[in-house]
Short mmCIF file of C-alpha atoms and ligand atoms in Angstrom, two decimals:
data_model
loop_
_atom_site.label_atom_id
_atom_site.label_comp_id
_atom_site.label_asym_id
_atom_site.label_seq_id
_atom_site.Cartn_x
_atom_site.Cartn_y
_atom_site.Cartn_z
CA MET A 1 56.63 167.79 386.34
CA ARG A 2 56.81 164.01 386.86
CA THR A 3 60.00 162.12 386.55
CA MET A 4 60.38 158.34 386.67
CA GLN A 5 63.23 156.09 385.93
CA VAL A 6 63.40 152.94 383.68
CA GLU A 7 65.67 150.77 385.90
CA LEU A 8 68.06 148.91 383.69
CA GLY A 9 71.28 149.11 385.53
CA GLU A 10 73.90 151.20 383.82
CA ARG A 11 71.46 151.74 380.91
CA SER A 12 68.83 153.23 383.23
CA TYR A 13 67.20 156.36 381.98
CA PRO A 14 64.67 159.03 383.01
CA ILE A 15 61.22 159.63 381.54
CA ILE A 16 60.28 163.33 382.21
CA ILE A 17 56.70 164.39 381.69
CA LYS A 18 56.16 168.15 381.70
CA ASN A 19 54.15 170.63 379.78
CA GLY A 20 56.55 172.83 377.73
CA ILE A 21 59.46 170.52 378.01
CA ILE A 22 59.79 170.62 374.30
CA ASN A 23 61.34 174.02 374.81
CA GLU A 24 63.98 172.66 377.26
CA VAL A 25 65.43 169.68 375.39
CA GLY A 26 68.75 171.48 374.83
CA SER A 27 69.27 172.55 378.41
CA ASN A 28 68.29 169.06 379.66
CA LEU A 29 70.78 167.42 377.32
CA LYS A 30 73.51 169.95 378.45
CA GLU A 31 72.78 169.10 382.06
CA MET A 32 73.04 165.35 381.20
CA GLY A 33 76.65 166.10 380.05
CA PHE A 34 76.20 166.20 376.31
CA SER A 35 77.72 168.94 374.12
CA GLY A 36 79.01 169.53 370.62
CA ARG A 37 76.90 168.26 367.78
CA ALA A 38 73.25 166.95 367.77
CA ALA A 39 70.85 165.82 365.17
CA VAL A 40 67.01 166.04 365.26
CA VAL A 41 65.23 163.44 363.18
CA THR A 42 61.69 164.38 362.36
CA ASN A 43 59.18 164.75 359.54
CA PRO A 44 57.91 167.86 357.81
CA LEU A 45 54.73 168.09 359.66
CA VAL A 46 56.19 167.80 363.19
CA GLU A 47 59.07 170.06 362.13
CA ARG A 48 56.60 172.78 361.17
CA LEU A 49 54.86 172.40 364.57
CA TYR A 50 57.70 171.79 367.06
CA GLY A 51 61.08 172.00 365.12
CA LYS A 52 61.63 175.58 366.07
CA ALA A 53 61.06 174.92 369.78
CA VAL A 54 63.39 171.96 369.95
CA VAL A 55 66.06 173.13 367.49
CA GLY A 56 66.04 176.55 369.29
CA SER A 57 66.54 174.96 372.74
CA LEU A 58 69.48 172.93 371.33
CA LYS A 59 71.05 175.97 369.70
CA ALA A 60 70.64 178.00 372.95
CA ALA A 61 72.52 175.28 374.63
CA ASN A 62 75.35 175.63 372.12
CA PHE A 63 74.65 172.34 370.23
CA ASP A 64 75.66 172.50 366.59
CA THR A 65 72.35 171.04 365.36
CA ALA A 66 71.35 169.43 362.13
CA VAL A 67 67.64 168.78 361.27
CA ILE A 68 67.07 165.62 359.37
CA THR A 69 63.53 165.18 357.99
CA VAL A 70 62.10 161.94 356.47
CA PRO A 71 58.75 161.85 354.72
CA ASP A 72 55.71 161.39 356.92
CA GLY A 73 54.10 157.92 357.01
CA GLU A 74 54.43 154.30 357.96
CA GLU A 75 55.37 153.47 354.33
CA PHE A 76 58.59 155.36 354.75
CA LYS A 77 59.68 153.34 357.78
CA THR A 78 62.26 151.58 355.65
CA LEU A 79 65.94 150.78 355.44
CA LYS A 80 66.12 153.17 352.41
CA GLU A 81 65.10 156.16 354.66
CA VAL A 82 67.39 154.99 357.38
CA SER A 83 70.22 154.95 354.93
CA ALA A 84 69.31 158.59 354.02
CA ILE A 85 69.51 159.34 357.82
CA TYR A 86 73.01 157.75 357.93
CA ASP A 87 74.16 160.08 355.00
CA ARG A 88 73.01 163.13 356.92
CA LEU A 89 74.61 161.97 360.17
CA ILE A 90 77.84 161.43 358.32
CA ASN A 91 77.60 164.83 356.67
CA HIS A 92 77.02 166.49 359.95
CA ARG A 93 80.04 164.69 361.36
CA MET A 94 78.12 163.22 364.17
CA GLU A 95 80.43 161.39 366.62
CA ARG A 96 80.13 158.60 369.23
CA LEU A 97 78.80 160.94 371.92
CA SER A 98 76.62 163.16 369.62
CA PRO A 99 72.92 162.78 370.56
CA VAL A 100 70.25 161.85 368.06
CA VAL A 101 66.89 163.38 369.02
CA ALA A 102 63.81 161.61 367.68
CA LEU A 103 61.05 164.24 367.38
CA GLY A 104 57.72 162.83 366.36
CA GLY A 105 55.44 159.83 366.56
CA GLY A 106 56.25 156.18 366.67
CA VAL A 107 57.46 156.01 363.11
CA ILE A 108 60.08 158.70 363.68
CA GLY A 109 61.01 157.17 367.09
CA ASP A 110 61.45 153.65 365.65
CA MET A 111 63.51 154.87 362.65
CA ALA A 112 65.66 157.36 364.42
CA GLY A 113 66.15 154.87 367.18
CA PHE A 114 67.33 152.20 364.68
CA ALA A 115 69.65 154.76 363.00
CA ALA A 116 71.03 155.69 366.39
CA ALA A 117 71.55 152.03 367.32
CA THR A 118 73.53 151.23 364.30
CA TYR A 119 75.33 154.42 363.29
CA GLN A 120 78.95 154.00 364.48
CA ARG A 121 77.71 150.90 366.42
CA GLY A 122 75.46 153.24 368.56
CA VAL A 123 75.17 156.90 369.37
CA PRO A 124 73.13 158.41 372.19
CA LEU A 125 69.35 158.45 371.44
CA VAL A 126 66.81 160.86 373.01
CA GLN A 127 63.14 160.28 372.42
CA VAL A 128 60.80 163.36 372.21
CA PRO A 129 57.53 161.63 371.42
CA THR A 130 54.56 163.80 370.06
CA THR A 131 51.80 161.40 369.58
CA LEU A 132 49.90 159.76 372.49
CA LEU A 133 50.93 156.18 371.27
CA SER A 134 54.54 157.22 371.14
CA GLN A 135 54.21 158.89 374.60
CA VAL A 136 52.71 155.95 376.30
CA ASP A 137 54.30 153.06 374.37
CA SER A 138 56.93 153.25 371.59
CA SER A 139 59.30 155.84 373.10
CA VAL A 140 59.77 153.79 376.22
CA GLY A 141 61.45 150.33 376.26
CA GLY A 142 64.07 150.42 373.57
CA LYS A 143 62.37 148.66 370.66
CA THR A 144 63.61 150.21 367.45
CA ALA A 145 62.78 148.96 363.97
CA VAL A 146 61.97 149.45 360.28
CA ASN A 147 59.68 147.54 358.11
CA HIS A 148 60.59 145.06 355.51
CA PRO A 149 58.36 144.11 352.44
CA ALA A 150 57.82 140.74 354.18
CA GLY A 151 56.50 142.31 357.42
CA LYS A 152 56.26 145.14 359.90
CA ASN A 153 59.21 145.80 362.24
CA LEU A 154 61.17 142.83 360.95
CA ILE A 155 64.50 144.63 360.98
CA GLY A 156 65.37 146.15 364.40
CA ALA A 157 67.34 146.27 367.56
CA PHE A 158 66.73 146.71 371.24
CA TYR A 159 68.34 150.00 371.93
CA GLN A 160 67.53 152.04 375.03
CA PRO A 161 67.31 155.85 374.91
CA LYS A 162 69.35 158.04 377.29
CA ALA A 163 66.12 159.99 378.16
CA VAL A 164 62.50 160.43 377.15
CA PHE A 165 60.99 163.93 377.25
CA ILE A 166 57.27 163.92 377.06
CA ASP A 167 55.32 167.07 376.51
CA PRO A 168 51.56 166.42 376.87
CA ASP A 169 50.83 169.92 375.37
CA THR A 170 51.96 168.72 371.99
CA LEU A 171 48.97 166.41 371.89
CA LYS A 172 46.76 169.44 371.42
CA THR A 173 47.67 169.55 367.73
CA LEU A 174 47.13 165.85 367.19
CA ASP A 175 44.15 164.69 365.06
CA GLU A 176 41.41 163.24 367.32
CA ARG A 177 41.48 159.95 365.54
CA GLU A 178 45.20 159.56 366.36
CA LEU A 179 44.57 160.54 369.99
CA ARG A 180 41.69 158.05 370.28
CA ALA A 181 44.00 155.22 368.74
CA GLY A 182 46.64 156.08 371.33
CA ILE A 183 44.07 155.72 374.11
CA ALA A 184 43.49 152.11 373.09
CA GLU A 185 47.13 151.41 374.29
CA VAL A 186 46.39 153.29 377.54
CA VAL A 187 43.37 151.06 378.22
CA LYS A 188 45.67 148.05 377.61
CA TYR A 189 47.80 149.11 380.67
CA GLY A 190 44.73 149.18 382.86
CA VAL A 191 43.63 145.69 381.77
CA ILE A 192 46.88 143.97 382.00
CA TRP A 193 48.41 145.52 385.07
CA ASP A 194 46.34 148.11 387.08
CA LYS A 195 42.66 147.72 388.07
CA GLU A 196 42.56 151.19 389.73
CA PHE A 197 43.78 152.73 386.60
CA PHE A 198 41.15 150.92 384.54
CA GLU A 199 38.53 152.40 386.95
CA PHE A 200 40.08 155.88 386.47
CA LEU A 201 39.68 155.47 382.80
CA GLU A 202 36.04 154.46 383.16
CA ALA A 203 35.35 157.45 385.30
CA ASN A 204 37.26 159.89 382.95
CA ALA A 205 36.63 158.47 379.48
CA LYS A 206 35.23 161.78 378.09
CA ALA A 207 37.62 164.00 380.07
CA LEU A 208 40.70 162.40 378.46
CA PHE A 209 39.94 164.10 375.22
CA LYS A 210 40.40 167.61 376.80
CA CYS A 211 44.16 166.89 376.83
CA GLY A 212 44.31 168.17 380.37
CA VAL A 213 45.25 166.74 383.67
CA GLU A 214 43.30 163.49 383.21
CA LEU A 215 45.23 162.74 380.01
CA THR A 216 48.51 163.59 381.72
CA HIS A 217 47.75 161.19 384.60
CA ALA A 218 46.97 158.55 382.02
CA ILE A 219 50.34 159.16 380.29
CA GLU A 220 52.22 159.03 383.74
CA THR A 221 50.48 155.77 384.68
CA SER A 222 51.06 154.15 381.25
CA CYS A 223 54.67 155.08 381.35
CA ARG A 224 55.10 153.72 384.90
CA VAL A 225 53.55 150.41 383.99
CA LYS A 226 55.62 150.10 380.78
CA ALA A 227 58.85 151.11 382.67
CA GLU A 228 58.18 148.48 385.40
CA VAL A 229 57.46 145.65 382.85
CA VAL A 230 60.52 146.60 380.76
CA ALA A 231 62.76 146.71 383.75
CA LYS A 232 61.73 143.11 384.61
CA ASP A 233 62.10 141.76 381.09
CA GLU A 234 63.90 144.09 378.64
CA THR A 235 64.07 141.69 375.72
CA GLU A 236 60.64 140.05 375.85
CA LYS A 237 61.78 136.68 377.04
CA ASP A 238 58.46 136.36 378.93
CA LEU A 239 56.74 139.02 381.00
CA ARG A 240 57.08 141.82 378.35
CA ALA A 241 54.93 139.77 376.02
CA ILE A 242 51.89 140.88 378.13
CA LEU A 243 52.28 144.31 376.50
CA ASN A 244 51.02 142.55 373.31
CA PHE A 245 47.48 142.07 374.85
CA GLY A 246 45.03 142.48 372.00
CA HIS A 247 47.91 142.64 369.46
CA THR A 248 47.92 139.20 367.91
CA PHE A 249 44.28 139.66 366.86
CA GLY A 250 44.90 143.41 366.20
CA HIS A 251 47.78 142.86 363.83
CA ALA A 252 45.69 140.32 361.94
CA VAL A 253 42.77 142.68 361.71
CA GLU A 254 45.18 145.44 360.51
CA LYS A 255 46.56 143.11 357.79
CA ALA A 256 43.30 141.55 356.70
CA ALA A 257 41.69 144.98 356.33
CA GLY A 258 44.70 146.23 354.30
CA TYR A 259 47.22 148.45 356.12
CA GLY A 260 45.85 152.01 356.47
CA ALA A 261 42.26 151.09 356.88
CA PHE A 262 42.45 150.99 360.72
CA ARG A 263 44.77 152.92 362.86
CA HIS A 264 46.94 150.52 364.86
CA GLY A 265 45.13 151.41 368.07
CA GLU A 266 41.68 150.88 366.55
CA ALA A 267 42.82 147.36 365.52
CA VAL A 268 44.26 146.77 368.97
CA ALA A 269 40.86 147.82 370.54
CA ILE A 270 39.10 145.10 368.40
CA GLY A 271 41.95 142.75 369.32
CA MET A 272 41.56 143.39 373.02
CA ALA A 273 37.77 142.75 372.89
CA LEU A 274 38.41 139.55 370.99
CA ALA A 275 41.17 138.48 373.45
CA ALA A 276 38.80 139.14 376.41
CA ARG A 277 36.00 137.25 374.58
CA LEU A 278 38.41 134.29 373.94
CA SER A 279 39.32 134.37 377.61
CA VAL A 280 35.58 133.99 378.47
CA LYS A 281 35.16 131.25 375.94
CA LEU A 282 38.04 129.25 377.35
CA GLY A 283 36.58 129.57 380.79
CA LEU A 284 39.40 131.78 382.09
CA CYS A 285 37.44 134.81 383.17
CA GLU A 286 33.93 135.99 383.77
CA LYS A 287 31.76 137.22 380.92
CA GLY A 288 31.17 140.47 382.83
CA LEU A 289 34.84 141.36 382.41
CA TYR A 290 34.65 141.04 378.65
CA GLU A 291 31.53 143.30 378.69
CA ARG A 292 33.24 145.82 380.89
CA VAL A 293 36.27 146.07 378.54
CA CYS A 294 34.01 146.59 375.56
CA VAL A 295 31.83 149.29 377.46
CA LEU A 296 34.98 151.19 378.14
CA LEU A 297 36.40 151.01 374.62
CA ASP A 298 32.95 151.97 373.24
CA ALA A 299 32.77 155.00 375.61
CA LEU A 300 36.13 156.06 374.24
CA GLY A 301 34.75 155.75 370.68
CA LEU A 302 36.96 152.79 369.81
CA PRO A 303 35.69 149.83 367.82
CA VAL A 304 35.08 146.40 369.48
CA SER A 305 33.49 144.38 366.75
CA LEU A 306 35.31 142.13 364.35
CA PRO A 307 34.59 143.11 360.72
CA ASP A 308 33.49 140.37 358.43
CA PHE A 309 36.84 138.82 357.51
CA PRO A 310 37.19 135.09 356.63
CA ALA A 311 38.79 133.22 359.59
CA ASP A 312 41.41 131.90 357.14
CA ALA A 313 42.57 135.39 356.36
CA LEU A 314 42.92 136.26 359.99
CA ILE A 315 44.63 132.93 360.87
CA ALA A 316 47.12 133.44 357.94
CA ALA A 317 47.93 136.84 359.20
CA MET A 318 48.40 135.66 362.72
CA LYS A 319 50.82 132.93 361.59
CA HIS A 320 52.92 135.65 359.97
CA ASP A 321 53.12 137.57 363.24
CA LYS A 322 56.57 137.29 364.71
CA LYS A 323 54.96 136.88 368.20
CA VAL A 324 53.85 133.50 366.92
CA VAL A 325 56.51 131.17 368.55
CA GLY A 326 57.31 127.89 366.99
CA GLY A 327 54.05 127.74 365.22
CA ALA A 328 51.95 127.90 368.34
CA MET A 329 49.40 130.59 368.59
CA ARG A 330 50.32 132.33 371.78
CA PHE A 331 47.71 134.84 373.21
CA VAL A 332 47.69 137.13 376.21
CA LEU A 333 44.57 136.10 378.01
CA LEU A 334 42.58 137.64 380.87
CA LYS A 335 42.08 136.22 384.30
CA ARG A 336 40.80 139.40 385.97
CA LEU A 337 41.33 143.12 385.73
CA GLY A 338 45.06 143.75 386.13
CA LYS A 339 45.93 140.07 385.74
CA VAL A 340 46.76 138.46 382.37
CA PHE A 341 48.93 135.47 381.37
CA LEU A 342 50.33 133.94 378.15
CA GLN A 343 48.68 130.74 376.76
CA ASP A 344 49.01 128.69 373.56
CA VAL A 345 45.75 128.04 371.90
CA LYS A 346 45.31 125.39 369.20
CA GLU A 347 44.76 126.70 365.69
CA ALA A 348 41.46 124.66 365.42
CA ASP A 349 40.05 126.42 368.47
CA ILE A 350 40.97 129.84 367.17
CA ARG A 351 39.42 128.99 363.79
CA ALA A 352 36.21 127.84 365.44
CA PHE A 353 36.24 130.97 367.59
CA LEU A 354 36.69 133.35 364.74
CA SER A 355 34.33 131.40 362.36
CA GLY A 356 31.58 131.76 364.90
CA LYS A 357 32.46 135.42 365.00
CA GLN A 358 32.35 135.21 368.71
CA GLY A 359 34.27 138.44 369.12
P1 NAD B 1 52.98 158.14 363.46
O1 NAD B 1 54.39 158.28 363.89
O2 NAD B 1 52.81 157.77 361.99
O3 NAD B 1 52.26 159.56 363.76
C1 NAD B 1 50.89 159.77 363.35
C2 NAD B 1 50.72 160.99 362.58
O4 NAD B 1 50.71 162.04 363.54
C3 NAD B 1 51.85 161.31 361.61
O5 NAD B 1 51.25 161.92 360.41
C4 NAD B 1 52.64 162.34 362.28
O6 NAD B 1 53.41 163.22 361.52
C5 NAD B 1 51.70 163.10 363.10
N1 NAD B 1 51.99 163.79 364.35
C6 NAD B 1 53.04 163.42 365.21
N2 NAD B 1 52.91 164.26 366.27
C7 NAD B 1 52.09 165.17 366.02
C8 NAD B 1 51.50 166.29 366.78
N3 NAD B 1 51.96 166.53 368.00
N4 NAD B 1 50.50 167.04 366.24
C9 NAD B 1 50.04 166.62 364.99
N5 NAD B 1 50.44 165.68 364.23
C10 NAD B 1 51.46 164.86 364.82
O7 NAD B 1 52.21 157.13 364.29
P2 NAD B 1 52.20 156.62 365.83
O8 NAD B 1 50.87 156.02 366.02
O9 NAD B 1 52.80 157.62 366.65
O10 NAD B 1 53.36 155.40 365.68
C11 NAD B 1 53.03 154.24 364.97
C12 NAD B 1 54.37 153.54 364.86
O11 NAD B 1 54.90 153.12 366.14
C13 NAD B 1 54.34 152.16 364.05
O12 NAD B 1 55.24 152.20 363.10
C14 NAD B 1 54.49 151.18 365.14
O13 NAD B 1 55.15 149.98 364.51
C15 NAD B 1 55.37 151.78 366.13
N6 NAD B 1 55.38 151.31 367.40
C16 NAD B 1 56.57 151.05 368.09
C17 NAD B 1 56.56 150.51 369.28
C18 NAD B 1 57.84 150.28 370.02
O14 NAD B 1 57.88 149.74 371.13
N7 NAD B 1 58.89 150.70 369.44
C19 NAD B 1 55.35 150.37 370.04
C20 NAD B 1 54.11 150.58 369.37
C21 NAD B 1 54.12 151.14 368.08
N1 LIG B 2 54.88 147.73 372.42
C1 LIG B 2 55.20 146.45 373.04
C2 LIG B 2 56.60 146.55 373.69
O1 LIG B 2 57.21 147.52 373.64
O2 LIG B 2 57.04 145.55 374.12
#
């Protein structure tokens, strides 16, 4: 078992990483002082896999537990589904101190998180992430959101959970493509923050897919980095933006390809390769570093080449990104392994870079 703390004053919370912890959610919540009612928000697929374990543990700890399922998929990350969650929370007479347990991937975590943040102006939220992406990224840090027809994650709130329970064993049922996509976010932490971790990933690229100790170490390190960054800049005034390394290009690729064509992590892999290449082009880092990032992503089976999209489509998509501040195109760029920084780049330079397909 590995426990670490996200240090945010009185809103600090533990991340507990342990095989089998999915069976101990109830006893942990009881130990944390919760009692009475609880609600588990999940989807039908995850409920079938892990609902019994989590709900059983809550019932064994005497929680009067409701299970709230929402349909599986990003297209259901909407206010309409959150409204249906509110209805169920009201029916179950959930009160100010009744915990909402988000059981599933990032879609469930974001939606259940937003429902918990807003129902009765905030009830306790507990994250039980079951995809790699949600274990290393979305369950930690308090970003909750739903999508709007005008864009992804446009409606949301910063709302920290009371605890994050990560069971690496749950990844054994995850589709390999989902696992691989989550690994892209893991690579991101090595590039932006921790050179030794990047080297660990280079040495263990194949072993990660065994879902054993190597992957658990990768989850622990990723959570440690994310916790450190969030503790320094909870609401993304500055430092936290480095977690978006590869994402400005990645979101543009996702949008230009049509949502669903790429998994988010696959688009981020292309985006990280592009951001590294742009860093070289701007004379900020050595070419060898770009090549090294690409070699690792490739060894992990992740894409690194930009598909043949018109530069205009990518630029238009980037301008829509809420990470574009005041019209400037802000990128997380690479100095060396473990060291990145934010820099505005002129639209004309990005256009020339993308038109030359120098990614
Ligand atoms: P997801 O939640 O859609 O999960 C992917 C698929 O895996 C789903 O079909 C799900 O039902 C299934 N699944 C979940 N756990 C499983 C398991 N253990 N075994 C088998 N199948 C399982 O996708 P995701 O990649 O986890 O999350 C993507 C979402 O996360 C996006 O909506 C994105 O905006 C959001 N996100 C949020 C943050 C944040 O900081 N809040 C960060 C990154 C991404
Ligand atoms: N996934 C980026 C962040 O949490 O800030």
